[in-house]
PDB file of C-alpha atoms in Angstrom:
ATOM      1  CA  UNK L 242     135.653  23.267  82.562  1.00  0.00           C
ATOM      2  CA  UNK L 243     138.502  25.593  83.042  1.00  0.00           C
ATOM      3  CA  UNK L 244     141.441  24.241  85.035  1.00  0.00           C
ATOM      4  CA  UNK L 245     142.275  25.752  88.342  1.00  0.00           C
ATOM      5  CA  UNK L 246     145.954  24.659  88.254  1.00  0.00           C
ATOM      6  CA  UNK L 247     148.606  27.502  88.947  1.00  0.00           C
ATOM      7  CA  UNK L 248     149.373  29.499  85.819  1.00  0.00           C
ATOM      8  CA  UNK L 249     153.044  28.573  85.945  1.00  0.00           C
ATOM      9  CA  UNK L 250     152.224  24.879  86.357  1.00  0.00           C
ATOM     10  CA  UNK L 251     149.758  25.010  83.400  1.00  0.00           C
ATOM     11  CA  UNK L 252     152.300  26.832  81.271  1.00  0.00           C
ATOM     12  CA  UNK L 253     155.027  24.363  82.099  1.00  0.00           C
ATOM     13  CA  UNK L 254     152.574  21.352  81.204  1.00  0.00           C
ATOM     14  CA  UNK L 255     151.476  23.198  78.030  1.00  0.00           C
ATOM     15  CA  UNK L 256     155.069  23.834  76.859  1.00  0.00           C
ATOM     16  CA  UNK L 257     156.039  20.224  77.583  1.00  0.00           C
ATOM     17  CA  UNK L 258     152.845  18.418  76.244  1.00  0.00           C
ATOM     18  CA  UNK L 259     151.735  20.714  73.441  1.00  0.00           C
ATOM     19  CA  UNK L 260     154.535  22.913  72.260  1.00  0.00           C
ATOM     20  CA  UNK L 261     157.370  20.408  72.460  1.00  0.00           C
ATOM     21  CA  UNK L 262     155.383  17.612  70.984  1.00  0.00           C
ATOM     22  CA  UNK L 263     153.936  19.941  68.234  1.00  0.00           C
ATOM     23  CA  UNK L 264     157.453  20.970  67.244  1.00  0.00           C
ATOM     24  CA  UNK L 265     158.597  17.276  67.169  1.00  0.00           C
ATOM     25  CA  UNK L 266     155.704  16.137  64.983  1.00  0.00           C
ATOM     26  CA  UNK L 267     155.804  19.382  62.898  1.00  0.00           C
ATOM     27  CA  UNK L 268     159.321  18.233  61.714  1.00  0.00           C
ATOM     28  CA  UNK L 269     157.755  15.226  59.988  1.00  0.00           C
ATOM     29  CA  UNK L 270     156.179  17.542  57.497  1.00  0.00           C
ATOM     30  CA  UNK L 271     159.443  18.153  55.926  1.00  0.00           C
ATOM     31  CA  UNK L 272     159.905  14.484  55.159  1.00  0.00           C
ATOM     32  CA  UNK L 273     156.503  14.149  53.336  1.00  0.00           C
ATOM     33  CA  UNK L 274     156.846  13.169  49.743  1.00  0.00           C
ATOM     34  CA  UNK L 275     154.883  16.145  48.413  1.00  0.00           C
ATOM     35  CA  UNK L 276     155.704  18.865  45.960  1.00  0.00           C
ATOM     36  CA  UNK L 277     158.511  21.167  47.158  1.00  0.00           C
ATOM     37  CA  UNK L 278     157.364  20.506  50.723  1.00  0.00           C
ATOM     38  CA  UNK L 279     161.012  20.913  52.108  1.00  0.00           C
ATOM     39  CA  UNK L 280     161.407  24.251  50.385  1.00  0.00           C
ATOM     40  CA  UNK L 281     158.079  25.436  51.787  1.00  0.00           C
ATOM     41  CA  UNK L 282     158.721  24.205  55.336  1.00  0.00           C
ATOM     42  CA  UNK L 283     162.250  25.751  55.347  1.00  0.00           C
ATOM     43  CA  UNK L 284     161.194  29.115  53.868  1.00  0.00           C
ATOM     44  CA  UNK L 285     158.093  29.659  55.998  1.00  0.00           C
ATOM     45  CA  UNK L 286     159.882  30.460  59.318  1.00  0.00           C
ATOM     46  CA  UNK L 287     162.023  32.969  57.246  1.00  0.00           C
ATOM     47  CA  UNK L 288     158.913  34.447  55.900  1.00  0.00           C
ATOM     48  CA  UNK L 289     157.346  34.790  59.324  1.00  0.00           C
ATOM     49  CA  UNK L 290     160.435  36.547  60.588  1.00  0.00           C
ATOM     50  CA  UNK L 291     160.364  38.813  57.488  1.00  0.00           C
ATOM     51  CA  UNK L 292     156.798  39.747  58.135  1.00  0.00           C
ATOM     52  CA  UNK L 293     157.437  40.633  61.810  1.00  0.00           C
ATOM     53  CA  UNK L 294     160.359  42.785  60.786  1.00  0.00           C
ATOM     54  CA  UNK L 295     158.469  44.372  57.962  1.00  0.00           C
ATOM     55  CA  UNK L 296     155.597  45.230  60.193  1.00  0.00           C
ATOM     56  CA  UNK L 297     157.885  46.829  62.784  1.00  0.00           C
ATOM     57  CA  UNK L 298     159.396  48.926  60.003  1.00  0.00           C
ATOM     58  CA  UNK L 299     155.898  49.984  58.607  1.00  0.00           C
ATOM     59  CA  UNK L 300     156.576  48.228  55.309  1.00  0.00           C
ATOM     60  CA  UNK L 301     153.539  47.570  52.983  1.00  0.00           C
ATOM     61  CA  UNK L 302     152.517  43.978  52.344  1.00  0.00           C
ATOM     62  CA  UNK L 303     153.704  44.391  48.673  1.00  0.00           C
ATOM     63  CA  UNK L 304     157.095  45.681  49.699  1.00  0.00           C
ATOM     64  CA  UNK L 305     157.421  43.113  52.433  1.00  0.00           C
ATOM     65  CA  UNK L 306     156.832  40.144  50.084  1.00  0.00           C
ATOM     66  CA  UNK L 307     159.044  41.779  47.344  1.00  0.00           C
ATOM     67  CA  UNK L 308     162.082  42.084  49.733  1.00  0.00           C
ATOM     68  CA  UNK L 309     161.659  38.560  51.089  1.00  0.00           C
ATOM     69  CA  UNK L 310     161.493  36.971  47.605  1.00  0.00           C
ATOM     70  CA  UNK L 311     164.623  39.032  46.620  1.00  0.00           C
ATOM     71  CA  UNK L 312     166.531  37.948  49.611  1.00  0.00           C
ATOM     72  CA  UNK L 313     165.607  34.325  50.091  1.00  0.00           C
ATOM     73  CA  UNK L 314     164.623  32.957  46.530  1.00  0.00           C
ATOM     74  CA  UNK L 315     166.162  33.070  43.071  1.00  0.00           C
ATOM     75  CA  UNK L 316     163.035  33.575  41.073  1.00  0.00           C
ATOM     76  CA  UNK L 317     160.750  36.662  41.564  1.00  0.00           C
ATOM     77  CA  UNK L 318     158.333  35.790  38.780  1.00  0.00           C
ATOM     78  CA  UNK L 319     154.770  36.637  39.796  1.00  0.00           C
ATOM     79  CA  UNK L 320     153.611  33.014  39.004  1.00  0.00           C
ATOM     80  CA  UNK L 321     156.404  31.625  41.261  1.00  0.00           C
ATOM     81  CA  UNK L 322     155.551  34.235  44.035  1.00  0.00           C
ATOM     82  CA  UNK L 323     151.925  33.265  44.058  1.00  0.00           C
ATOM     83  CA  UNK L 324     152.759  29.528  43.959  1.00  0.00           C
ATOM     84  CA  UNK L 325     155.061  29.735  46.986  1.00  0.00           C
ATOM     85  CA  UNK L 326     152.469  31.908  48.919  1.00  0.00           C
ATOM     86  CA  UNK L 327     149.741  29.408  48.203  1.00  0.00           C
ATOM     87  CA  UNK L 328     151.927  26.561  49.284  1.00  0.00           C
ATOM     88  CA  UNK L 329     152.596  28.618  52.611  1.00  0.00           C
ATOM     89  CA  UNK L 330     148.926  28.642  53.266  1.00  0.00           C
ATOM     90  CA  UNK L 331     148.497  24.985  52.670  1.00  0.00           C
ATOM     91  CA  UNK L 332     151.307  24.205  54.950  1.00  0.00           C
ATOM     92  CA  UNK L 333     149.996  26.449  57.664  1.00  0.00           C
ATOM     93  CA  UNK L 334     146.494  25.013  57.336  1.00  0.00           C
ATOM     94  CA  UNK L 335     147.904  21.574  58.050  1.00  0.00           C
ATOM     95  CA  UNK L 336     150.121  22.766  60.854  1.00  0.00           C
ATOM     96  CA  UNK L 337     147.011  24.300  62.634  1.00  0.00           C
ATOM     97  CA  UNK L 338     145.343  20.742  62.416  1.00  0.00           C
ATOM     98  CA  UNK L 339     148.378  19.066  63.871  1.00  0.00           C
ATOM     99  CA  UNK L 340     148.403  21.613  66.566  1.00  0.00           C
ATOM    100  CA  UNK L 341     144.682  21.032  67.220  1.00  0.00           C
ATOM    101  CA  UNK L 342     145.308  17.251  67.437  1.00  0.00           C
ATOM    102  CA  UNK L 343     148.176  17.703  69.929  1.00  0.00           C
ATOM    103  CA  UNK L 344     146.276  19.992  72.112  1.00  0.00           C
ATOM    104  CA  UNK L 345     143.304  17.700  72.111  1.00  0.00           C
ATOM    105  CA  UNK L 346     145.569  14.781  73.011  1.00  0.00           C
ATOM    106  CA  UNK L 347     146.789  16.754  75.978  1.00  0.00           C
ATOM    107  CA  UNK L 348     143.487  17.870  77.264  1.00  0.00           C
ATOM    108  CA  UNK L 349     143.181  15.811  80.312  1.00  0.00           C
ATOM    109  CA  UNK L 350     146.770  16.892  81.523  1.00  0.00           C
ATOM    110  CA  UNK L 351     145.965  20.560  80.888  1.00  0.00           C
ATOM    111  CA  UNK L 352     142.606  20.566  82.536  1.00  0.00           C
ATOM    112  CA  UNK L 353     142.907  18.914  85.868  1.00  0.00           C
ATOM    113  CA  UNK L 354     140.102  19.901  88.126  1.00  0.00           C
ATOM    114  CA  UNK L 355     140.609  21.444  91.604  1.00  0.00           C
ATOM    115  CA  UNK L 356     139.029  19.253  94.255  1.00  0.00           C
ATOM    116  CA  UNK L 357     138.720  22.287  96.524  1.00  0.00           C
ATOM    117  CA  UNK L 358     136.300  23.884  94.316  1.00  0.00           C
ATOM    118  CA  UNK L 359     134.539  20.802  93.027  1.00  0.00           C
ATOM    119  CA  UNK L 360     130.881  20.029  93.636  1.00  0.00           C
ATOM    120  CA  UNK L 361     131.775  17.072  95.838  1.00  0.00           C
ATOM    121  CA  UNK L 362     133.703  19.612  98.106  1.00  0.00           C
ATOM    122  CA  UNK L 363     130.563  21.779  98.154  1.00  0.00           C
ATOM    123  CA  UNK L 364     128.441  18.778  99.147  1.00  0.00           C
ATOM    124  CA  UNK L 365     130.898  18.008 102.045  1.00  0.00           C
ATOM    125  CA  UNK L 366     130.725  21.492 103.407  1.00  0.00           C
ATOM    126  CA  UNK L 367     126.969  21.432 103.018  1.00  0.00           C
ATOM    127  CA  UNK L 368     126.745  18.386 105.474  1.00  0.00           C
ATOM    128  CA  UNK L 369     127.606  20.673 108.406  1.00  0.00           C
ATOM    129  CA  UNK L 370     125.795  23.806 107.336  1.00  0.00           C
ATOM    130  CA  UNK L 371     121.882  23.605 106.964  1.00  0.00           C
ATOM    131  CA  UNK L 372     121.615  26.959 105.096  1.00  0.00           C
ATOM    132  CA  UNK L 373     124.232  25.974 102.626  1.00  0.00           C
ATOM    133  CA  UNK L 374     122.632  22.494 102.323  1.00  0.00           C
ATOM    134  CA  UNK L 375     119.361  24.071 101.399  1.00  0.00           C
ATOM    135  CA  UNK L 376     121.024  26.373  98.747  1.00  0.00           C
ATOM    136  CA  UNK L 377     122.794  23.485  97.114  1.00  0.00           C
ATOM    137  CA  UNK L 378     119.596  21.525  96.933  1.00  0.00           C
ATOM    138  CA  UNK L 379     117.743  24.491  95.325  1.00  0.00           C
ATOM    139  CA  UNK L 380     120.748  24.910  92.956  1.00  0.00           C
ATOM    140  CA  UNK L 381     120.545  21.335  91.771  1.00  0.00           C
ATOM    141  CA  UNK L 382     116.797  21.629  91.425  1.00  0.00           C
ATOM    142  CA  UNK L 383     116.894  24.922  89.431  1.00  0.00           C
ATOM    143  CA  UNK L 384     120.000  24.487  87.332  1.00  0.00           C
ATOM    144  CA  UNK L 385     119.978  23.418  83.700  1.00  0.00           C
ATOM    145  CA  UNK L 386     122.102  24.060  80.694  1.00  0.00           C
ATOM    146  CA  UNK L 387     121.052  23.916  77.106  1.00  0.00           C
ATOM    147  CA  UNK L 388     123.855  23.947  74.547  1.00  0.00           C
ATOM    148  CA  UNK L 389     122.695  25.023  71.152  1.00  0.00           C
ATOM    149  CA  UNK L 390     124.890  24.204  68.221  1.00  0.00           C
ATOM    150  CA  UNK L 391     124.596  27.255  65.776  1.00  0.00           C
ATOM    151  CA  UNK L 392     124.923  27.488  61.954  1.00  0.00           C
ATOM    152  CA  UNK L 393     128.506  28.743  61.379  1.00  0.00           C
ATOM    153  CA  UNK L 394     129.920  26.192  59.032  1.00  0.00           C
ATOM    154  CA  UNK L 395     132.981  28.213  58.055  1.00  0.00           C
ATOM    155  CA  UNK L 396     134.353  27.684  61.397  1.00  0.00           C
ATOM    156  CA  UNK L 397     134.606  24.016  60.884  1.00  0.00           C
ATOM    157  CA  UNK L 398     136.797  21.562  59.057  1.00  0.00           C
ATOM    158  CA  UNK L 399     135.408  19.228  56.391  1.00  0.00           C
ATOM    159  CA  UNK L 400     134.369  15.721  57.629  1.00  0.00           C
ATOM    160  CA  UNK L 401     137.379  14.124  56.024  1.00  0.00           C
ATOM    161  CA  UNK L 402     139.717  16.410  57.935  1.00  0.00           C
ATOM    162  CA  UNK L 403     137.784  15.948  61.151  1.00  0.00           C
ATOM    163  CA  UNK L 404     138.274  12.262  60.867  1.00  0.00           C
ATOM    164  CA  UNK L 405     141.968  12.657  60.402  1.00  0.00           C
ATOM    165  CA  UNK L 406     142.116  14.989  63.546  1.00  0.00           C
ATOM    166  CA  UNK L 407     140.356  12.335  65.556  1.00  0.00           C
ATOM    167  CA  UNK L 408     142.722   9.497  64.360  1.00  0.00           C
ATOM    168  CA  UNK L 409     145.542  11.869  64.816  1.00  0.00           C
ATOM    169  CA  UNK L 410     144.600  12.754  68.332  1.00  0.00           C
ATOM    170  CA  UNK L 411     144.531   9.029  69.283  1.00  0.00           C
ATOM    171  CA  UNK L 412     147.841   8.375  67.608  1.00  0.00           C
ATOM    172  CA  UNK L 413     149.557  11.340  69.505  1.00  0.00           C
ATOM    173  CA  UNK L 414     148.149   9.919  72.823  1.00  0.00           C
ATOM    174  CA  UNK L 415     149.872   6.641  72.199  1.00  0.00           C
ATOM    175  CA  UNK L 416     153.044   8.323  70.704  1.00  0.00           C
ATOM    176  CA  UNK L 417     152.545   6.162  67.586  1.00  0.00           C
ATOM    177  CA  UNK L 418     155.063   7.735  65.252  1.00  0.00           C
ATOM    178  CA  UNK L 419     154.294   5.527  62.328  1.00  0.00           C
ATOM    179  CA  UNK L 420     150.533   6.096  62.360  1.00  0.00           C
ATOM    180  CA  UNK L 421     151.150   9.770  62.846  1.00  0.00           C
ATOM    181  CA  UNK L 422     153.405   9.853  59.907  1.00  0.00           C
ATOM    182  CA  UNK L 423     150.818   8.121  57.858  1.00  0.00           C
ATOM    183  CA  UNK L 424     147.976  10.468  58.859  1.00  0.00           C
ATOM    184  CA  UNK L 425     150.163  13.530  58.093  1.00  0.00           C
ATOM    185  CA  UNK L 426     150.636  12.130  54.600  1.00  0.00           C
ATOM    186  CA  UNK L 427     146.944  11.670  54.270  1.00  0.00           C
ATOM    187  CA  UNK L 428     146.531  15.309  55.483  1.00  0.00           C
ATOM    188  CA  UNK L 429     148.731  16.529  52.877  1.00  0.00           C
ATOM    189  CA  UNK L 430     146.516  15.095  50.206  1.00  0.00           C
ATOM    190  CA  UNK L 431     143.188  15.945  51.758  1.00  0.00           C
ATOM    191  CA  UNK L 432     141.362  19.101  50.519  1.00  0.00           C
ATOM    192  CA  UNK L 433     140.283  21.576  53.086  1.00  0.00           C
ATOM    193  CA  UNK L 434     137.605  23.366  51.049  1.00  0.00           C
ATOM    194  CA  UNK L 435     134.751  22.125  48.802  1.00  0.00           C
ATOM    195  CA  UNK L 436     134.681  23.388  45.272  1.00  0.00           C
ATOM    196  CA  UNK L 437     130.986  23.911  45.647  1.00  0.00           C
ATOM    197  CA  UNK L 438     129.256  26.087  48.261  1.00  0.00           C
ATOM    198  CA  UNK L 439     127.621  23.886  50.818  1.00  0.00           C
ATOM    199  CA  UNK L 440     123.812  23.637  50.991  1.00  0.00           C
ATOM    200  CA  UNK L 441     122.072  24.113  54.501  1.00  0.00           C
ATOM    201  CA  UNK L 442     121.867  20.353  54.669  1.00  0.00           C
ATOM    202  CA  UNK L 443     125.668  20.019  54.051  1.00  0.00           C
ATOM    203  CA  UNK L 444     126.274  22.597  56.756  1.00  0.00           C
ATOM    204  CA  UNK L 445     124.133  20.658  59.171  1.00  0.00           C
ATOM    205  CA  UNK L 446     125.906  17.432  58.301  1.00  0.00           C
ATOM    206  CA  UNK L 447     129.349  19.006  58.882  1.00  0.00           C
ATOM    207  CA  UNK L 448     128.251  20.167  62.535  1.00  0.00           C
ATOM    208  CA  UNK L 449     126.601  16.737  63.293  1.00  0.00           C
ATOM    209  CA  UNK L 450     130.167  15.283  63.439  1.00  0.00           C
ATOM    210  CA  UNK L 451     130.733  17.213  66.628  1.00  0.00           C
ATOM    211  CA  UNK L 452     127.285  16.265  67.957  1.00  0.00           C
ATOM    212  CA  UNK L 453     128.041  12.603  67.303  1.00  0.00           C
ATOM    213  CA  UNK L 454     131.667  12.326  68.224  1.00  0.00           C
ATOM    214  CA  UNK L 455     132.266  15.014  70.899  1.00  0.00           C
ATOM    215  CA  UNK L 456     128.981  16.412  72.597  1.00  0.00           C
ATOM    216  CA  UNK L 457     127.157  13.088  72.783  1.00  0.00           C
ATOM    217  CA  UNK L 458     129.935  11.519  74.886  1.00  0.00           C
ATOM    218  CA  UNK L 459     130.801  14.854  76.860  1.00  0.00           C
ATOM    219  CA  UNK L 460     127.289  15.292  78.010  1.00  0.00           C
ATOM    220  CA  UNK L 461     126.706  11.694  78.981  1.00  0.00           C
ATOM    221  CA  UNK L 462     129.914  11.648  80.914  1.00  0.00           C
ATOM    222  CA  UNK L 463     129.019  14.900  82.792  1.00  0.00           C
ATOM    223  CA  UNK L 464     125.468  13.576  83.558  1.00  0.00           C
ATOM    224  CA  UNK L 465     126.797  10.169  84.626  1.00  0.00           C
ATOM    225  CA  UNK L 466     129.364  11.673  87.061  1.00  0.00           C
ATOM    226  CA  UNK L 467     126.648  14.073  88.468  1.00  0.00           C
ATOM    227  CA  UNK L 468     124.208  11.229  89.033  1.00  0.00           C
ATOM    228  CA  UNK L 469     126.781   9.139  90.850  1.00  0.00           C
ATOM    229  CA  UNK L 470     127.473  12.105  93.095  1.00  0.00           C
ATOM    230  CA  UNK L 471     123.980  12.861  93.753  1.00  0.00           C
ATOM    231  CA  UNK L 472     123.187   9.229  94.619  1.00  0.00           C
ATOM    232  CA  UNK L 473     125.914   9.288  97.269  1.00  0.00           C
ATOM    233  CA  UNK L 474     124.077  12.177  99.002  1.00  0.00           C
ATOM    234  CA  UNK L 475     120.597  10.557  98.438  1.00  0.00           C
ATOM    235  CA  UNK L 476     119.508  13.226  96.021  1.00  0.00           C
ATOM    236  CA  UNK L 477     117.416  12.116  93.159  1.00  0.00           C
ATOM    237  CA  UNK L 478     119.048  12.425  89.622  1.00  0.00           C
ATOM    238  CA  UNK L 479     118.278  15.392  87.522  1.00  0.00           C
ATOM    239  CA  UNK L 480     118.898  15.862  83.992  1.00  0.00           C
ATOM    240  CA  UNK L 481     121.044  19.117  83.707  1.00  0.00           C
ATOM    241  CA  UNK L 482     122.277  19.180  80.176  1.00  0.00           C
ATOM    242  CA  UNK L 483     120.269  19.443  76.912  1.00  0.00           C
ATOM    243  CA  UNK L 484     121.494  19.824  73.312  1.00  0.00           C
ATOM    244  CA  UNK L 485     119.859  22.035  70.710  1.00  0.00           C
ATOM    245  CA  UNK L 486     120.584  22.163  67.059  1.00  0.00           C
ATOM    246  CA  UNK L 487     120.157  25.166  65.064  1.00  0.00           C
ATOM    247  CA  UNK L 488     121.404  24.460  61.401  1.00  0.00           C
ATOM    248  CA  UNK L 489     118.478  23.416  59.076  1.00  0.00           C
ATOM    249  CA  UNK L 490     115.910  25.043  61.384  1.00  0.00           C
ATOM    250  CA  UNK L 491     116.876  28.714  61.165  1.00  0.00           C
ATOM    251  CA  UNK L 492     114.111  29.477  58.796  1.00  0.00           C
ATOM    252  CA  UNK L 493     113.565  32.986  60.145  1.00  0.00           C
ATOM    253  CA  UNK L 494     117.060  34.179  59.209  1.00  0.00           C
ATOM    254  CA  UNK L 495     118.272  32.056  56.284  1.00  0.00           C
ATOM    255  CA  UNK L 496     116.488  32.330  52.914  1.00  0.00           C
ATOM    256  CA  UNK L 497     117.988  29.031  51.782  1.00  0.00           C
ATOM    257  CA  UNK L 498     116.308  27.037  54.424  1.00  0.00           C
ATOM    258  CA  UNK L 499     112.931  25.646  53.732  1.00  0.00           C
ATOM    259  CA  UNK L 500     110.528  23.298  55.357  1.00  0.00           C
ATOM    260  CA  UNK L 501     111.995  20.480  53.372  1.00  0.00           C
ATOM    261  CA  UNK L 502     115.403  21.337  54.600  1.00  0.00           C
ATOM    262  CA  UNK L 503     114.193  21.221  58.238  1.00  0.00           C
ATOM    263  CA  UNK L 504     112.686  17.837  57.665  1.00  0.00           C
ATOM    264  CA  UNK L 505     115.843  16.414  56.106  1.00  0.00           C
ATOM    265  CA  UNK L 506     117.956  17.600  58.901  1.00  0.00           C
ATOM    266  CA  UNK L 507     115.465  16.235  61.533  1.00  0.00           C
ATOM    267  CA  UNK L 508     115.647  12.799  59.823  1.00  0.00           C
ATOM    268  CA  UNK L 509     119.480  13.062  59.756  1.00  0.00           C
ATOM    269  CA  UNK L 510     119.588  13.948  63.577  1.00  0.00           C
ATOM    270  CA  UNK L 511     117.347  11.075  64.296  1.00  0.00           C
ATOM    271  CA  UNK L 512     119.602   8.769  62.385  1.00  0.00           C
ATOM    272  CA  UNK L 513     122.617  10.005  64.158  1.00  0.00           C
ATOM    273  CA  UNK L 514     121.017   9.529  67.529  1.00  0.00           C
ATOM    274  CA  UNK L 515     119.964   5.878  66.619  1.00  0.00           C
ATOM    275  CA  UNK L 516     123.528   5.325  65.570  1.00  0.00           C
ATOM    276  CA  UNK L 517     124.829   6.583  68.848  1.00  0.00           C
ATOM    277  CA  UNK L 518     122.428   4.379  70.732  1.00  0.00           C
ATOM    278  CA  UNK L 519     123.189   1.327  68.648  1.00  0.00           C
ATOM    279  CA  UNK L 520     126.975   1.890  69.410  1.00  0.00           C
ATOM    280  CA  UNK L 521     126.210   2.012  73.050  1.00  0.00           C
ATOM    281  CA  UNK L 522     124.168  -1.242  72.987  1.00  0.00           C
ATOM    282  CA  UNK L 523     126.921  -2.946  71.145  1.00  0.00           C
ATOM    283  CA  UNK L 524     129.370  -1.830  73.840  1.00  0.00           C
ATOM    284  CA  UNK L 525     126.929  -3.154  76.603  1.00  0.00           C
ATOM    285  CA  UNK L 526     126.530  -6.409  74.905  1.00  0.00           C
ATOM    286  CA  UNK L 527     130.287  -7.006  74.926  1.00  0.00           C
ATOM    287  CA  UNK L 528     130.322  -6.653  78.597  1.00  0.00           C
TER     288      UNK L 528
END
């Protein structure tokens, strides 16, 4: 849900909670015990500035890179040039992961709902307006949302990176510098790409991480909050959110997806759902 906070207020929160914290934790990259990481982290901002200036001056990419290496490095051998450019990419990939984790950790502060435009406020208005009350009742009766997770695996991180993002988000929420530093070290040694092209089942497995760790909880929380609100106004609970899953089932458009693929993915989804239920049962048992 998009926040209705004033833009200036949101920008201030974003700058304090995301930008400032990212810059703080980003500096930890320079202390990691990896090959030439300090050189990479120091030269990268200079390279970015050179790129910006080069684009303004209509330089070609080749000329831009050539000028940068002549100005800021002592070696212009092609092997060294490629090596540093590759390390730039590795460094930026990990910066993006860190930024994602910082932004996720600040989500609740950045997305504060506006009570005046909430569903509860609408119910309060409807109490004194029969026409509006009837419209709200009909809206609740008719409304349904089906989220379909589609097969675009190139947009997602590998499972090992997703696990680090999840742990990193938790550590950032708690300002746990020691754990953050350890996770950044893990991130530095974790590959972002598989050497082999993923199969449709691999693609589905990658996407199920979001299903199990994000959408399962989000859908349940939204439905639970809605049910509580409806019960206050003596309205029967109604299921409004459904989840669909495309990977492994798109046999009309993907020649690599066969009947066996669909069966494998179906079994995998069932196992994941049972695992989610089992996790919930264990939590209930503790209470």
